[in-house]
mmCIF file of C-alpha atoms in Angstrom:
data_model
loop_
_atom_site.group_PDB
_atom_site.id
_atom_site.type_symbol
_atom_site.label_atom_id
_atom_site.label_comp_id
_atom_site.label_asym_id
_atom_site.label_seq_id
_atom_site.Cartn_x
_atom_site.Cartn_y
_atom_site.Cartn_z
ATOM 1 C CA MET A 21 -5.286 19.816 34.454
ATOM 2 C CA SER A 22 -3.960 19.536 30.909
ATOM 3 C CA VAL A 23 -0.464 18.118 31.179
ATOM 4 C CA LEU A 24 1.324 16.425 28.308
ATOM 5 C CA LEU A 25 4.553 14.519 28.913
ATOM 6 C CA LEU A 26 6.860 14.190 25.918
ATOM 7 C CA SER A 27 10.386 13.043 25.225
ATOM 8 C CA CYS A 28 13.069 15.722 25.177
ATOM 9 C CA SER A 29 13.837 14.540 21.626
ATOM 10 C CA VAL A 30 10.438 15.521 20.225
ATOM 11 C CA PRO A 31 10.567 18.114 17.398
ATOM 12 C CA ASP A 32 9.879 21.720 18.382
ATOM 13 C CA ASP A 33 6.927 22.058 16.007
ATOM 14 C CA ILE A 34 5.057 19.345 17.916
ATOM 15 C CA ILE A 35 5.732 21.057 21.241
ATOM 16 C CA SER A 36 4.541 24.358 19.772
ATOM 17 C CA GLY A 37 1.418 22.701 18.385
ATOM 18 C CA ALA A 38 0.592 21.176 21.756
ATOM 19 C CA ARG A 39 1.094 24.450 23.594
ATOM 20 C CA ARG A 40 -1.125 26.296 21.118
ATOM 21 C CA ARG A 41 -3.820 23.802 22.010
ATOM 22 C CA GLY A 42 -3.454 24.728 25.680
ATOM 23 C CA PHE A 43 -1.401 21.819 26.991
ATOM 24 C CA ASP A 44 1.258 22.263 29.652
ATOM 25 C CA VAL A 45 4.158 20.391 28.070
ATOM 26 C CA ILE A 46 6.889 18.750 30.139
ATOM 27 C CA ALA A 47 9.799 17.293 28.162
ATOM 28 C CA MET A 48 11.276 14.401 30.125
ATOM 29 C CA PRO A 49 15.090 14.221 30.310
ATOM 30 C CA LYS A 50 17.104 11.165 29.379
ATOM 31 C CA SER A 51 17.622 8.500 32.002
ATOM 32 C CA PRO A 52 20.995 6.704 32.175
ATOM 33 C CA LEU A 53 19.147 3.506 33.084
ATOM 34 C CA PHE A 54 17.951 2.822 29.532
ATOM 35 C CA ASP A 55 18.894 2.663 25.876
ATOM 36 C CA GLU A 56 19.545 6.264 24.856
ATOM 37 C CA ARG A 57 17.111 6.057 21.943
ATOM 38 C CA ILE A 58 14.122 5.680 24.262
ATOM 39 C CA SER A 59 15.648 6.888 27.531
ATOM 40 C CA SER A 60 13.497 10.020 27.667
ATOM 41 C CA HIS A 61 10.198 8.403 26.640
ATOM 42 C CA PRO A 62 7.609 9.062 29.360
ATOM 43 C CA ASP A 63 5.993 5.642 28.886
ATOM 44 C CA ILE A 64 9.345 4.064 29.764
ATOM 45 C CA LEU A 65 9.967 6.340 32.751
ATOM 46 C CA LEU A 66 6.559 6.737 34.408
ATOM 47 C CA PHE A 67 3.189 5.097 34.954
ATOM 48 C CA PRO A 68 0.278 7.285 36.093
ATOM 49 C CA ALA A 69 -2.709 5.345 37.418
ATOM 50 C CA PHE A 70 -4.775 4.706 40.525
ATOM 51 C CA GLY A 71 -4.113 8.259 41.734
ATOM 52 C CA ARG A 72 -0.379 7.590 41.765
ATOM 53 C CA LEU A 73 2.644 8.404 39.655
ATOM 54 C CA PHE A 74 4.825 5.293 39.642
ATOM 55 C CA VAL A 75 8.517 6.210 39.278
ATOM 56 C CA ARG A 76 11.725 4.241 39.725
ATOM 57 C CA GLY A 77 13.539 5.350 42.847
ATOM 58 C CA ALA A 78 16.842 5.035 40.976
ATOM 59 C CA ASP A 79 15.740 7.650 38.432
ATOM 60 C CA MET A 80 14.961 10.145 41.195
ATOM 61 C CA GLU A 81 18.688 10.274 41.982
ATOM 62 C CA SER A 82 19.124 12.270 38.765
ATOM 63 C CA ALA A 83 18.630 16.008 39.333
ATOM 64 C CA PRO A 84 17.058 16.709 35.898
ATOM 65 C CA PHE A 85 14.663 13.799 36.316
ATOM 66 C CA SER A 86 13.753 14.803 39.857
ATOM 67 C CA GLU A 87 13.102 18.355 38.666
ATOM 68 C CA ALA A 88 10.809 17.112 35.904
ATOM 69 C CA VAL A 89 8.858 14.993 38.391
ATOM 70 C CA GLY A 90 8.636 18.072 40.618
ATOM 71 C CA ASP A 91 7.067 19.968 37.711
ATOM 72 C CA ILE A 92 4.542 17.168 37.255
ATOM 73 C CA LYS A 93 3.662 17.240 40.942
ATOM 74 C CA ARG A 94 3.258 21.022 40.830
ATOM 75 C CA LEU A 95 0.791 20.756 37.964
ATOM 76 C CA CYS A 96 -0.881 17.607 39.334
ATOM 77 C CA PRO A 97 -0.839 18.122 43.102
ATOM 78 C CA ASP A 98 -3.407 15.410 43.814
ATOM 79 C CA MET A 99 -1.266 12.687 42.275
ATOM 80 C CA GLU A 100 0.753 10.713 44.829
ATOM 81 C CA LEU A 101 4.389 10.077 43.982
ATOM 82 C CA TYR A 102 5.086 6.365 44.403
ATOM 83 C CA LEU A 103 8.687 5.161 44.166
ATOM 84 C CA THR A 104 9.376 1.571 43.100
ATOM 85 C CA ASP A 105 12.430 -0.660 43.217
ATOM 86 C CA ASP A 106 12.176 -1.501 39.516
ATOM 87 C CA CYS A 107 15.550 -1.392 37.812
ATOM 88 C CA GLY A 108 16.607 -0.170 34.406
ATOM 89 C CA GLY A 109 18.255 -2.163 31.672
ATOM 90 C CA GLU A 110 17.543 -3.643 28.303
ATOM 91 C CA TYR A 111 14.216 -4.996 27.106
ATOM 92 C CA PRO A 112 12.087 -6.285 28.757
ATOM 93 C CA LYS A 113 13.323 -4.616 31.961
ATOM 94 C CA ASP A 114 12.582 -1.229 30.403
ATOM 95 C CA ALA A 115 8.924 -2.209 29.931
ATOM 96 C CA ALA A 116 7.929 -2.233 33.614
ATOM 97 C CA TYR A 117 5.644 0.775 33.133
ATOM 98 C CA ASN A 118 4.816 0.305 29.452
ATOM 99 C CA CYS A 119 1.332 -1.056 29.991
ATOM 100 C CA PHE A 120 -2.125 0.460 29.617
ATOM 101 C CA ILE A 121 -5.566 0.310 31.163
ATOM 102 C CA PHE A 122 -8.498 -0.225 28.823
ATOM 103 C CA LYS A 123 -11.996 -0.806 30.134
ATOM 104 C CA ASN A 124 -11.586 -3.201 33.094
ATOM 105 C CA ALA A 125 -8.193 -4.632 32.182
ATOM 106 C CA LEU A 126 -4.484 -3.879 32.394
ATOM 107 C CA PHE A 127 -2.684 -4.867 29.184
ATOM 108 C CA GLY A 128 1.046 -5.541 29.088
ATOM 109 C CA LEU A 129 3.769 -8.153 29.026
ATOM 110 C CA GLY A 130 2.859 -9.845 32.288
ATOM 111 C CA SER A 131 6.373 -10.940 33.202
ATOM 112 C CA ALA A 132 7.741 -7.415 32.681
ATOM 113 C CA ILE A 133 5.111 -5.254 34.410
ATOM 114 C CA SER A 134 6.251 -3.675 37.666
ATOM 115 C CA PRO A 135 5.137 -5.739 40.690
ATOM 116 C CA ASP A 136 3.910 -2.522 42.316
ATOM 117 C CA VAL A 137 1.753 -1.704 39.280
ATOM 118 C CA LEU A 138 0.401 -5.258 39.222
ATOM 119 C CA ALA A 139 -0.443 -5.074 42.922
ATOM 120 C CA ALA A 140 -2.293 -1.789 42.430
ATOM 121 C CA ALA A 141 -4.177 -3.205 39.444
ATOM 122 C CA ASN A 142 -5.201 -6.248 41.473
ATOM 123 C CA ARG A 143 -6.431 -4.033 44.298
ATOM 124 C CA ALA A 144 -8.474 -2.127 41.734
ATOM 125 C CA ARG A 145 -9.877 -5.477 40.563
ATOM 126 C CA LEU A 146 -8.632 -5.077 37.030
ATOM 127 C CA ASP A 147 -8.084 -8.143 34.909
ATOM 128 C CA ILE A 148 -4.438 -8.626 33.927
ATOM 129 C CA VAL A 149 -4.186 -9.323 30.201
ATOM 130 C CA SER A 150 -0.712 -10.467 29.227
ATOM 131 C CA VAL A 151 0.332 -9.852 25.621
ATOM 132 C CA ARG A 152 3.551 -10.636 23.767
ATOM 133 C CA GLN A 153 4.392 -6.966 23.235
ATOM 134 C CA GLY A 154 6.432 -5.491 26.080
ATOM 135 C CA TYR A 155 5.923 -1.945 24.800
ATOM 136 C CA ALA A 156 2.168 -2.354 25.057
ATOM 137 C CA LYS A 157 1.277 1.236 25.938
ATOM 138 C CA CYS A 158 3.488 2.551 23.164
ATOM 139 C CA SER A 159 1.822 0.164 20.715
ATOM 140 C CA ALA A 160 -1.795 1.102 21.414
ATOM 141 C CA ALA A 161 -3.750 4.267 20.703
ATOM 142 C CA ILE A 162 -6.726 4.399 23.040
ATOM 143 C CA ILE A 163 -9.803 6.172 21.687
ATOM 144 C CA GLY A 164 -11.533 7.292 24.842
ATOM 145 C CA GLY A 165 -12.855 4.254 26.675
ATOM 146 C CA ASP A 166 -14.289 2.879 23.462
ATOM 147 C CA ALA A 167 -11.666 1.434 21.127
ATOM 148 C CA VAL A 168 -8.018 0.556 20.726
ATOM 149 C CA VAL A 169 -5.899 0.963 17.582
ATOM 150 C CA THR A 170 -2.686 -1.025 17.247
ATOM 151 C CA SER A 171 -0.278 -2.587 14.785
ATOM 152 C CA ASP A 172 0.509 -5.379 17.255
ATOM 153 C CA THR A 173 -1.441 -8.570 16.607
ATOM 154 C CA SER A 174 -1.130 -9.832 20.190
ATOM 155 C CA ILE A 175 -2.763 -6.664 21.547
ATOM 156 C CA TYR A 176 -5.391 -6.694 18.812
ATOM 157 C CA ASN A 177 -6.280 -10.344 19.423
ATOM 158 C CA ALA A 178 -6.343 -9.927 23.204
ATOM 159 C CA ALA A 179 -8.659 -6.913 23.041
ATOM 160 C CA ALA A 180 -10.928 -8.334 20.339
ATOM 161 C CA GLY A 181 -11.033 -11.659 22.166
ATOM 162 C CA ARG A 182 -12.528 -9.916 25.174
ATOM 163 C CA GLY A 183 -15.208 -8.352 22.985
ATOM 164 C CA TYR A 184 -13.552 -4.927 22.956
ATOM 165 C CA GLU A 185 -13.519 -2.809 19.827
ATOM 166 C CA ALA A 186 -10.076 -3.098 18.265
ATOM 167 C CA HIS A 187 -8.598 -1.923 14.959
ATOM 168 C CA LEU A 188 -5.456 -3.354 13.377
ATOM 169 C CA ILE A 189 -3.208 -1.076 11.333
ATOM 170 C CA SER A 190 0.058 -1.618 9.473
ATOM 171 C CA GLN A 191 3.420 -1.422 11.171
ATOM 172 C CA GLY A 192 5.870 1.446 10.738
ATOM 173 C CA ASN A 193 5.372 4.853 9.116
ATOM 174 C CA ILE A 194 6.053 6.549 12.464
ATOM 175 C CA ARG A 195 9.369 8.212 13.253
ATOM 176 C CA LEU A 196 11.513 6.754 16.021
ATOM 177 C CA PRO A 197 15.072 8.054 15.584
ATOM 178 C CA GLY A 198 17.841 5.528 15.991
ATOM 179 C CA TYR A 199 15.914 2.419 14.977
ATOM 180 C CA GLY A 200 16.255 0.838 11.560
ATOM 181 C CA GLY A 201 15.127 3.270 8.889
ATOM 182 C CA GLY A 202 13.789 5.625 11.543
ATOM 183 C CA LEU A 203 10.146 4.810 10.765
ATOM 184 C CA ASP A 204 9.708 1.966 13.231
ATOM 185 C CA GLY A 205 7.741 3.797 15.902
ATOM 186 C CA PHE A 206 4.363 2.920 17.387
ATOM 187 C CA ILE A 207 0.957 4.574 17.191
ATOM 188 C CA GLY A 208 0.438 4.817 20.971
ATOM 189 C CA GLY A 209 3.692 6.663 21.461
ATOM 190 C CA ALA A 210 2.628 9.143 18.785
ATOM 191 C CA SER A 211 -0.884 9.873 20.065
ATOM 192 C CA PHE A 212 -2.984 10.653 23.110
ATOM 193 C CA PHE A 213 -6.655 11.160 23.909
ATOM 194 C CA ALA A 214 -7.837 14.291 25.706
ATOM 195 C CA ASP A 215 -11.161 16.113 26.065
ATOM 196 C CA GLY A 216 -12.972 14.107 23.422
ATOM 197 C CA LYS A 217 -10.210 14.389 20.843
ATOM 198 C CA LEU A 218 -7.547 11.994 19.577
ATOM 199 C CA TYR A 219 -4.339 13.995 19.138
ATOM 200 C CA PHE A 220 -1.374 12.994 17.006
ATOM 201 C CA LEU A 221 2.240 14.068 17.253
ATOM 202 C CA GLY A 222 2.480 14.947 13.576
ATOM 203 C CA ASP A 223 0.077 14.786 10.651
ATOM 204 C CA ILE A 224 -2.290 11.819 10.767
ATOM 205 C CA ASP A 225 -3.403 12.501 7.194
ATOM 206 C CA ILE A 226 -0.090 11.273 5.768
ATOM 207 C CA HIS A 227 -0.229 7.967 7.646
ATOM 208 C CA PRO A 228 -1.325 5.151 5.286
ATOM 209 C CA ASP A 229 -4.030 3.959 7.696
ATOM 210 C CA CYS A 230 -5.432 7.376 8.538
ATOM 211 C CA ASP A 231 -8.884 6.383 7.239
ATOM 212 C CA ILE A 232 -9.110 3.410 9.604
ATOM 213 C CA ILE A 233 -8.129 5.593 12.555
ATOM 214 C CA LYS A 234 -10.403 8.500 11.641
ATOM 215 C CA LYS A 235 -13.395 6.231 11.096
ATOM 216 C CA ALA A 236 -12.801 4.545 14.447
ATOM 217 C CA ALA A 237 -12.755 7.931 16.208
ATOM 218 C CA SER A 238 -15.703 9.313 14.248
ATOM 219 C CA ARG A 239 -17.782 6.265 15.089
ATOM 220 C CA HIS A 240 -17.785 7.429 18.704
ATOM 221 C CA GLY A 241 -18.146 11.140 17.962
ATOM 222 C CA TYR A 242 -14.494 12.040 18.561
ATOM 223 C CA ASP A 243 -12.426 14.511 16.566
ATOM 224 C CA VAL A 244 -8.914 13.767 15.303
ATOM 225 C CA VAL A 245 -6.300 16.520 15.642
ATOM 226 C CA SER A 246 -2.803 16.766 14.123
ATOM 227 C CA LEU A 247 -0.321 18.822 16.140
ATOM 228 C CA SER A 248 2.049 19.478 13.229
ATOM 229 C CA ASP A 249 2.448 18.742 9.531
ATOM 230 C CA CYS A 250 5.353 16.309 9.912
ATOM 231 C CA THR A 251 5.426 12.505 9.827
ATOM 232 C CA LEU A 252 4.036 11.025 13.039
ATOM 233 C CA PHE A 253 6.658 10.965 15.800
ATOM 234 C CA ASP A 254 6.849 8.347 18.554
ATOM 235 C CA SER A 255 7.652 10.293 21.717
ATOM 236 C CA GLY A 256 6.238 7.761 24.171
ATOM 237 C CA CYS A 257 3.825 10.483 25.206
ATOM 238 C CA ILE A 258 1.573 10.429 28.251
ATOM 239 C CA TYR A 259 -1.403 12.693 28.868
ATOM 240 C CA LEU A 260 -2.274 13.251 32.519
ATOM 241 C CA GLU A 261 -6.016 13.613 32.981
#
């Protein structure tokens, strides 16, 4: 299985770069439940963990969304579709699935995380680490099971405080159309880890903190791969492994 979920707003050159690398790309459609600027971001729409794909039941009423989920199920037949009652809306309601698992902990804005996700994490005996950042998954690039890279100080402090390897980078320099100057995206939404490589949606070499990120990956024997030569693009991407 080599499935990459991207936003339907991602540039074509990134999709082409991912497909050349052998990934099955699914571009998620926009959901009417959320702010249009992030309404097609996979890390807003879905949460894959514990052998399940957590999805809002309300989103499944949309034919394009239901079709996209059907494509995911076709490519990932062993993943159970799990519908939740989580609603849409403005932040932090849109952050119900925007959390991430690192080592033995689930990181996210505790008050915003879906109750169904929290229940599953508790059953799996994960620690729940609440941070100030609701878009926690989007804000953190996970380098295998070894390190986390983030521009968010609450995530950095929470991870480092638990003795986990964490690297703090500067904010911005990642495209997120519709916000401010358009360079207010996050590193986790512009990257994913697969098969021993840290992939970037765009060219990591033109990011001002590329050396920090490359050294962190190299320290653990991982390669860093750019999928295009453009500025990094926050697509809220999710890799299904």
